[in-house]
Short mmCIF file of C-alpha atoms and ligand atoms in Angstrom, two decimals:
data_model
loop_
_atom_site.label_atom_id
_atom_site.label_comp_id
_atom_site.label_asym_id
_atom_site.label_seq_id
_atom_site.Cartn_x
_atom_site.Cartn_y
_atom_site.Cartn_z
CA MET A 1 -16.91 -18.45 -42.50
CA SER A 2 -14.55 -14.89 -42.48
CA PHE A 3 -13.77 -13.49 -39.14
CA THR A 4 -13.41 -9.99 -38.59
CA PRO A 5 -11.56 -9.66 -34.96
CA ASN A 6 -12.30 -7.16 -32.45
CA ILE A 7 -9.33 -5.23 -31.11
CA GLN A 8 -9.27 -3.03 -28.77
CA ALA A 9 -5.83 -0.93 -28.45
CA PHE A 10 -5.21 1.01 -25.52
CA CYS A 11 -2.32 4.28 -26.22
CA CYS A 12 -0.58 6.56 -24.48
CA HIS A 13 -1.20 10.47 -25.37
CA TYR A 14 2.21 10.53 -26.78
CA THR A 15 2.68 7.58 -28.80
CA SER A 16 -0.60 7.89 -30.84
CA GLN A 17 -0.45 11.65 -31.30
CA GLN A 18 0.78 11.64 -35.04
CA THR A 19 -1.88 8.76 -35.72
CA ILE A 20 -4.94 10.92 -34.10
CA ALA A 21 -3.29 13.71 -36.41
CA GLU A 22 -4.42 11.36 -39.41
CA GLY A 23 -8.00 11.80 -38.91
CA LYS A 24 -10.72 8.69 -39.78
CA GLU A 25 -10.07 8.95 -43.69
CA GLY A 26 -6.03 9.35 -43.21
CA LEU A 27 -6.13 6.18 -41.09
CA LYS A 28 -8.10 3.83 -43.68
CA ARG A 29 -5.37 5.24 -46.27
CA ASP A 30 -2.54 4.32 -44.29
CA GLY A 31 -3.53 0.77 -43.71
CA MET A 32 -4.71 1.17 -40.28
CA PRO A 33 -7.48 -2.20 -39.66
CA GLU A 34 -10.79 -0.66 -38.98
CA ASN A 35 -11.71 -3.16 -37.04
CA VAL A 36 -8.97 -1.77 -34.15
CA THR A 37 -10.69 0.63 -32.14
CA LEU A 38 -8.55 2.90 -30.42
CA ASN A 39 -8.38 3.87 -26.82
CA ARG A 40 -6.49 6.98 -25.77
CA LEU A 41 -5.20 7.28 -22.17
CA VAL A 42 -3.33 10.35 -20.65
CA CYS A 43 -0.09 7.94 -19.52
CA GLY A 44 0.14 4.44 -19.68
CA GLY A 45 0.85 4.49 -16.06
CA LYS A 46 -3.45 5.16 -15.77
CA LEU A 47 -3.86 1.62 -17.37
CA GLN A 48 -5.53 -0.53 -15.22
CA VAL A 49 -5.38 -4.41 -15.02
CA SER A 50 -9.59 -4.79 -14.84
CA THR A 51 -9.60 -2.14 -17.84
CA LEU A 52 -7.96 -5.01 -20.27
CA LEU A 53 -10.15 -7.73 -18.81
CA LYS A 54 -13.17 -5.50 -19.18
CA ALA A 55 -12.18 -5.18 -22.63
CA PHE A 56 -12.56 -9.05 -22.99
CA GLU A 57 -15.77 -8.99 -21.32
CA ASP A 58 -16.98 -6.22 -23.96
CA GLY A 59 -16.44 -8.84 -26.74
CA ALA A 60 -12.93 -8.01 -27.42
CA ASP A 61 -10.92 -10.86 -29.28
CA GLY A 62 -7.40 -9.16 -28.97
CA VAL A 63 -6.38 -6.46 -26.50
CA TYR A 64 -3.17 -4.13 -26.88
CA PHE A 65 -1.32 -1.20 -25.35
CA VAL A 66 1.08 1.07 -26.84
CA GLY A 67 3.46 2.88 -24.29
CA CYS A 68 6.65 4.83 -24.96
CA PRO A 69 9.96 2.78 -25.35
CA PRO A 70 10.62 1.52 -21.60
CA ASP A 71 13.47 3.84 -20.48
CA GLU A 72 12.13 7.04 -22.75
CA CYS A 73 8.54 7.00 -21.34
CA HIS A 74 7.75 10.63 -21.35
CA ASN A 75 6.15 10.74 -17.60
CA VAL A 76 9.27 8.19 -16.96
CA LYS A 77 7.56 5.29 -15.71
CA GLY A 78 3.89 5.22 -16.86
CA SER A 79 5.01 2.51 -19.90
CA GLN A 80 7.03 0.40 -17.65
CA ARG A 81 3.88 0.22 -15.27
CA ALA A 82 1.79 -0.57 -18.40
CA ALA A 83 3.74 -3.39 -19.57
CA LYS A 84 3.48 -4.92 -16.17
CA LYS A 85 -0.05 -4.68 -16.22
CA VAL A 86 -0.53 -6.66 -19.72
CA ALA A 87 2.11 -9.33 -18.20
CA ALA A 88 -0.83 -9.35 -15.66
CA VAL A 89 -3.57 -10.15 -17.71
CA ARG A 90 -1.16 -11.91 -20.09
CA GLN A 91 -0.89 -14.61 -16.87
CA ALA A 92 -4.68 -14.47 -16.28
CA LEU A 93 -4.99 -15.59 -20.01
CA ILE A 94 -2.79 -18.92 -19.25
CA GLU A 95 -4.53 -19.39 -16.06
CA LEU A 96 -7.68 -19.33 -18.02
CA SER A 97 -6.36 -21.72 -20.68
CA VAL A 98 -6.88 -18.76 -23.39
CA GLU A 99 -4.41 -18.02 -25.78
CA PRO A 100 -1.77 -15.22 -23.84
CA GLU A 101 -0.95 -13.57 -27.46
CA ARG A 102 -4.29 -12.52 -27.23
CA VAL A 103 -3.07 -9.48 -25.32
CA GLU A 104 0.06 -8.04 -26.21
CA MET A 105 2.54 -4.47 -25.03
CA PHE A 106 4.28 -2.89 -27.83
CA HIS A 107 6.75 0.20 -26.93
CA LEU A 108 6.87 2.71 -29.68
CA GLU A 109 8.70 6.01 -30.34
CA ARG A 110 6.58 8.97 -29.61
CA GLY A 111 4.91 9.68 -32.74
CA PHE A 112 5.94 7.29 -34.87
CA HIS A 113 2.79 6.88 -37.18
CA PRO A 114 4.19 4.07 -39.56
CA GLU A 115 5.19 1.70 -36.63
CA PHE A 116 1.95 2.49 -34.96
CA VAL A 117 -0.07 0.83 -38.13
CA LYS A 118 2.32 -1.55 -38.21
CA ALA A 119 1.33 -2.61 -34.87
CA ALA A 120 -2.11 -2.65 -35.48
CA GLN A 121 -1.85 -4.80 -38.59
CA VAL A 122 0.41 -7.14 -36.36
CA MET A 123 -2.13 -8.19 -33.81
CA ASN A 124 -4.86 -7.60 -36.53
CA LYS A 125 -3.11 -10.54 -38.19
CA ARG A 126 -2.26 -12.49 -35.37
CA ILE A 127 -6.12 -12.56 -33.93
CA THR A 128 -7.72 -13.26 -37.15
CA ALA A 129 -5.44 -16.49 -36.99
CA LEU A 130 -6.34 -17.25 -33.63
CA GLY A 131 -9.86 -16.97 -34.06
CA PRO A 132 -12.57 -15.76 -31.99
CA CYS A 133 -11.82 -15.02 -28.31
CA PRO A 134 -12.97 -18.01 -26.17
CA PHE A 135 -14.58 -15.64 -23.58
CA LYS A 136 -16.94 -14.77 -26.17
CA GLY A 137 -20.71 -16.69 -26.11
CA ASP A 138 -20.40 -17.12 -29.52
CA SER A 139 -17.53 -19.10 -30.20
CA LYS A 140 -17.39 -23.02 -29.19
CA MET B 1 -0.66 -5.12 8.67
CA ILE B 2 -1.83 -8.19 7.58
CA ILE B 3 -0.01 -9.60 4.37
CA ALA B 4 -2.30 -11.32 1.92
CA GLU B 5 -1.89 -12.71 -1.42
CA ARG B 6 -4.70 -13.73 -4.12
CA LYS B 7 -5.75 -17.09 -4.63
CA PRO B 8 -5.00 -18.61 -8.18
CA VAL B 9 -8.25 -17.93 -10.27
CA ASN B 10 -8.76 -21.43 -11.33
CA GLU B 11 -9.12 -22.38 -7.36
CA ILE B 12 -11.53 -19.60 -7.08
CA LEU B 13 -13.60 -20.68 -9.67
CA ASP B 14 -13.86 -23.91 -8.24
CA MET B 15 -15.50 -22.89 -5.00
CA VAL B 16 -18.13 -20.84 -6.93
CA LYS B 17 -18.45 -23.08 -9.93
CA ASP B 18 -22.18 -23.88 -8.74
CA ALA B 19 -23.14 -20.57 -7.55
CA LYS B 20 -25.67 -18.68 -9.85
CA LYS B 21 -25.05 -15.46 -8.39
CA ILE B 22 -22.27 -14.05 -5.78
CA LEU B 23 -20.92 -11.31 -3.90
CA VAL B 24 -17.66 -10.68 -4.12
CA LEU B 25 -16.35 -8.91 -1.13
CA GLY B 26 -13.09 -6.49 -0.33
CA CYS B 27 -12.16 -4.83 2.58
CA ARG B 28 -10.32 -1.09 2.96
CA GLY B 29 -8.36 -2.67 5.76
CA CYS B 30 -5.01 -4.36 5.56
CA VAL B 31 -5.61 -6.38 1.83
CA THR B 32 -6.30 -2.63 0.53
CA VAL B 33 -3.06 -1.94 1.39
CA CYS B 34 -1.19 -4.48 0.28
CA SER B 35 -3.17 -4.92 -2.90
CA ALA B 36 -4.55 -8.17 -2.67
CA GLY B 37 -8.59 -7.59 -1.56
CA GLY B 38 -9.50 -3.71 -1.93
CA GLU B 39 -11.71 -2.21 -4.51
CA ARG B 40 -9.42 -2.76 -7.33
CA GLU B 41 -8.89 -5.94 -7.00
CA VAL B 42 -11.92 -6.75 -6.68
CA GLU B 43 -13.14 -5.35 -10.00
CA ILE B 44 -10.11 -7.74 -11.28
CA LEU B 45 -11.40 -10.56 -9.57
CA ALA B 46 -15.30 -10.16 -10.62
CA SER B 47 -13.86 -9.78 -14.36
CA LEU B 48 -11.82 -12.74 -14.01
CA ILE B 49 -14.73 -14.69 -12.50
CA ARG B 50 -17.08 -13.59 -15.13
CA LEU B 51 -14.76 -14.41 -17.96
CA GLY B 52 -13.72 -17.97 -16.39
CA MET B 53 -17.25 -19.15 -15.82
CA LYS B 54 -18.49 -17.56 -19.52
CA LYS B 55 -15.59 -19.86 -21.15
CA GLN B 56 -16.87 -23.01 -19.20
CA GLY B 57 -20.31 -21.97 -20.55
CA LYS B 58 -21.78 -20.94 -17.53
CA LYS B 59 -23.67 -17.85 -15.68
CA ILE B 60 -23.33 -16.32 -13.19
CA GLN B 61 -24.04 -13.08 -11.21
CA VAL B 62 -21.26 -11.38 -10.13
CA THR B 63 -22.11 -8.15 -7.18
CA GLU B 64 -19.10 -6.55 -6.70
CA GLY B 65 -18.78 -4.46 -3.05
CA THR B 66 -15.98 -3.19 -0.51
CA LEU B 67 -16.68 -3.17 3.35
CA VAL B 68 -14.76 -0.51 5.52
CA ARG B 69 -13.18 -3.56 7.33
CA GLN B 70 -14.44 -7.56 7.57
CA CYS B 71 -13.21 -7.77 11.19
CA ASP B 72 -15.80 -5.73 13.01
CA ARG B 73 -19.66 -6.46 13.37
CA GLU B 74 -20.86 -2.95 12.69
CA TYR B 75 -19.57 -3.14 9.17
CA ILE B 76 -20.47 -6.86 8.61
CA ASP B 77 -23.84 -5.29 8.92
CA GLY B 78 -23.66 -3.85 5.78
CA ILE B 79 -23.36 -6.38 3.88
CA ASP B 80 -27.13 -6.12 3.96
CA GLN B 81 -27.15 -3.56 1.37
CA TRP B 82 -26.66 -6.35 -1.27
CA LYS B 83 -29.49 -8.72 -0.01
CA GLY B 84 -30.69 -11.16 -2.76
CA LYS B 85 -28.08 -10.17 -5.00
CA TYR B 86 -25.68 -13.29 -3.81
CA ASP B 87 -26.33 -16.93 -2.81
CA SER B 88 -22.48 -16.57 -1.98
CA ILE B 89 -19.76 -14.34 -0.34
CA VAL B 90 -16.20 -14.56 -2.34
CA SER B 91 -14.56 -12.53 0.39
CA MET B 92 -11.36 -10.73 -0.80
CA ALA B 93 -10.41 -9.86 3.10
CA CYS B 94 -7.81 -11.99 5.42
CA GLY B 95 -9.06 -15.06 7.25
CA VAL B 96 -10.11 -12.96 10.13
CA GLY B 97 -12.87 -11.32 7.66
CA VAL B 98 -13.94 -14.57 6.50
CA ASN B 99 -14.64 -16.15 9.73
CA PHE B 100 -16.24 -12.58 10.84
CA ILE B 101 -18.88 -13.28 8.24
CA ALA B 102 -19.22 -17.08 9.15
CA ASN B 103 -19.79 -16.18 12.40
CA LEU B 104 -22.22 -13.19 12.06
CA ARG B 105 -23.94 -14.90 9.44
CA PRO B 106 -24.94 -18.32 10.37
CA THR B 107 -26.61 -19.66 6.85
CA THR B 108 -24.13 -17.72 4.29
CA ILE B 109 -21.75 -19.27 2.28
CA VAL B 110 -18.24 -17.53 2.06
CA TYR B 111 -15.22 -18.63 0.56
CA PRO B 112 -11.56 -16.96 0.62
CA ALA B 113 -10.24 -15.75 -2.16
CA VAL B 114 -6.96 -14.68 -0.61
CA ASN B 115 -4.18 -16.60 1.29
CA THR B 116 -3.38 -15.06 4.46
CA SER B 117 0.47 -15.03 4.76
CA PHE B 118 1.89 -13.16 7.40
CA PHE B 119 2.23 -9.90 9.64
CA GLY B 120 4.58 -7.68 7.57
CA GLY B 121 5.64 -4.29 6.26
CA SER B 122 6.36 -3.09 3.08
CA ALA B 123 10.05 -3.46 2.33
CA GLU B 124 9.96 -1.89 -1.04
CA GLN B 125 7.10 -1.18 -3.67
CA GLY B 126 5.08 -4.66 -4.51
CA VAL B 127 7.61 -6.36 -1.77
CA TRP B 128 6.24 -7.09 1.80
CA THR B 129 8.25 -8.94 4.57
CA GLU B 130 7.19 -10.93 7.66
CA GLN B 131 8.21 -8.75 10.90
CA CYS B 132 6.00 -10.31 13.69
CA ALA B 133 4.53 -13.79 14.63
CA GLY B 134 2.15 -12.35 17.05
CA CYS B 135 3.48 -14.19 19.62
CA GLY B 136 1.34 -12.42 22.62
CA ASP B 137 4.81 -11.93 24.45
CA CYS B 138 7.09 -9.72 23.09
CA VAL B 139 10.64 -9.74 23.24
CA LEU B 140 11.67 -7.11 21.24
CA HIS B 141 12.80 -5.18 24.23
CA LEU B 142 15.79 -7.63 24.51
CA THR B 143 16.68 -7.80 21.08
CA GLY B 144 17.05 -4.40 19.60
CA GLY B 145 13.72 -4.26 18.08
CA LEU B 146 13.70 -7.24 15.78
CA CYS B 147 11.99 -10.36 16.29
CA PRO B 148 13.67 -13.64 16.54
CA ILE B 149 10.42 -15.35 16.31
CA SER B 150 9.06 -14.48 13.10
CA ARG B 151 12.16 -13.88 11.20
CA CYS B 152 14.24 -16.43 12.62
CA ALA B 153 13.48 -19.89 10.40
CA LYS B 154 14.13 -21.48 14.07
CA SER B 155 12.38 -18.99 16.19
CA LEU B 156 15.34 -19.28 18.43
CA PHE B 157 15.93 -17.14 21.70
CA ASN B 158 19.83 -17.47 22.70
CA GLY B 159 22.01 -16.27 19.57
CA PRO B 160 22.27 -17.54 16.22
CA CYS B 161 22.55 -21.30 15.36
CA GLY B 162 25.46 -23.11 14.10
CA GLY B 163 24.36 -22.36 10.39
CA SER B 164 24.76 -18.54 10.39
CA VAL B 165 27.13 -17.90 7.01
CA ASP B 166 27.78 -14.39 6.17
CA GLY B 167 24.76 -12.76 7.69
CA ARG B 168 22.93 -15.09 5.64
CA CYS B 169 19.93 -17.76 6.97
CA GLU B 170 21.60 -21.58 6.55
CA ILE B 171 17.45 -22.28 5.51
CA ASN B 172 17.54 -19.41 2.90
CA PRO B 173 20.45 -17.46 1.81
CA GLU B 174 18.16 -14.87 0.33
CA THR B 175 17.11 -14.33 3.91
CA GLU B 176 19.31 -12.24 6.28
CA CYS B 177 20.25 -13.93 9.91
CA VAL B 178 17.80 -11.86 12.08
CA TRP B 179 20.78 -12.95 15.10
CA GLN B 180 23.48 -11.70 12.96
CA LEU B 181 21.00 -8.48 12.74
CA ILE B 182 20.26 -8.46 16.39
CA HIS B 183 23.92 -8.58 17.47
CA ASP B 184 25.30 -5.74 14.93
CA ARG B 185 22.14 -3.71 16.02
CA LEU B 186 22.78 -4.48 19.67
CA GLY B 187 26.37 -3.41 19.24
CA ARG B 188 25.15 0.01 17.48
CA ILE B 189 22.88 1.07 20.19
CA ASN B 190 25.66 -0.13 23.13
CA ASN B 191 23.28 -2.94 24.50
CA GLN B 192 25.89 -5.65 23.69
CA GLU B 193 25.26 -7.25 26.90
CA ALA B 194 22.13 -8.02 26.17
CA MET B 195 23.48 -10.72 23.84
CA ASN B 196 24.43 -12.48 27.45
CA THR B 197 21.17 -12.81 28.82
CA ILE B 198 20.12 -16.26 28.60
CA ALA B 199 16.28 -16.42 27.63
CA PRO B 200 14.38 -18.64 30.21
CA ILE B 201 12.49 -21.72 28.17
CA ARG B 202 9.26 -19.85 27.24
CA ASP B 203 5.28 -19.99 27.90
CA TRP B 204 3.78 -20.33 24.40
CA ARG B 205 0.16 -20.55 25.41
CA THR B 206 0.12 -16.71 24.39
CA ALA B 207 1.50 -17.80 21.20
CA GLY B 208 -1.80 -19.82 20.68
CA HIS B 209 -0.54 -22.94 21.61
CA GLY B 210 -3.06 -22.58 24.26
CA GLY B 211 -6.31 -22.69 21.72
CA PRO B 212 -7.83 -19.23 20.17
CA ARG B 213 -6.80 -16.43 21.94
CA LYS B 214 -8.95 -13.52 23.34
CA THR B 215 -8.44 -9.99 24.81
CA LEU B 216 -10.20 -8.68 26.81
CA ARG B 217 -10.18 -4.62 27.72
CA ASP B 218 -12.11 -4.15 30.91
CA ASP B 219 -12.14 -0.25 30.40
CA LEU B 220 -13.70 -0.84 27.05
CA THR B 221 -16.38 -2.99 27.37
CA LEU B 222 -19.78 -2.31 28.53
S1 LIG C 1 8.66 -10.95 19.83
FE1 LIG C 1 6.43 -11.91 19.38
S2 LIG C 1 4.98 -10.12 19.64
FE2 LIG C 1 7.29 -9.14 19.43
S3 LIG C 1 7.49 -9.09 17.35
FE3 LIG C 1 8.16 -11.16 17.36
S4 LIG C 1 6.20 -11.99 17.04
FE4 LIG C 1 5.92 -10.20 17.43
S1 LIG C 2 20.80 -18.74 10.65
FE1 LIG C 2 20.22 -17.47 11.67
S2 LIG C 2 17.91 -16.95 10.95
FE2 LIG C 2 18.64 -18.73 10.08
S3 LIG C 2 17.81 -20.41 11.40
FE3 LIG C 2 19.88 -19.66 11.97
S4 LIG C 2 20.00 -18.23 13.61
FE4 LIG C 2 17.62 -18.63 12.78
#
């Protein structure tokens, strides 16, 4: 049976600017997978561990964050903080014996659109291969 | 403050494995400041428990709550607001909080979600270090304000052991030898002669070696 993963992408205002400007149709044309939902935050520094965990609770099969390059964050350390939160969730997945690759951190230049879409495609491919998240009642 | 650290999630999941509804209970005191058991950590742990149980195919109802403190009778009464919502409590407070719930709620099942580690301070963001062992008979006036009980691996009272090398402790080279620090500091504050004072054999009863301790203040009791 074919499986379309539920992927929740979190990103900061700056990395997603161009992507958002494309609009829904534009994104589709550019190859943005439709099963990737964008959740915008003002800054990576706003990201909470609980936000990422809630995404899994709400049925995500994969979750990722896109923030600025570590040393070029618009708000200085926001994307470094986000990376720490992602790492904490990764650790939690390992403890719970769930594939840690289900959560990922991407550092991208601000407003770089093809790369932003690429990250979504990478995650889509990866999570499709992994199959449904073991946290979901409908998996084994 | 009291420094604590959350237990590994699987240890907690094992405690609640048969529970049907739990209350994950944080504390706004020390464990909030050291990011071990405040509101934010309650949210995270509640999520992890729900996810962990779901993965095991079990159902659990998780209620989240945080009290001002768990080491005061009056605040423990606040647990009543979640009446009927839990069959056991997972306390994210330090061991004092867990004991207080057990003391005051004789039939309530309570589990510790954190390991209570030591009395310490925030050395830098995300790093806490031990500074006092609560010995009950403070000697900091003799040691330049630096504690030889909690900060010397051997709790020595009369200067360093023979293993102090380059200001580092022989037990762990990452730790500064507190006796080197005491020596240097006493010099800086012109109190070198304090190093020559021989500390007598100590009565450790105040440090808990005489059983659980209690403080009673006549001016405050009613
Ligand atoms: S001497 Fe005792 S009370 Fe004073 S800081 Fe050390 S352990 Fe704490
Ligand atoms: S090296 Fe210093 S801190 Fe370490 S045990 Fe000896 S006296 Fe204590």
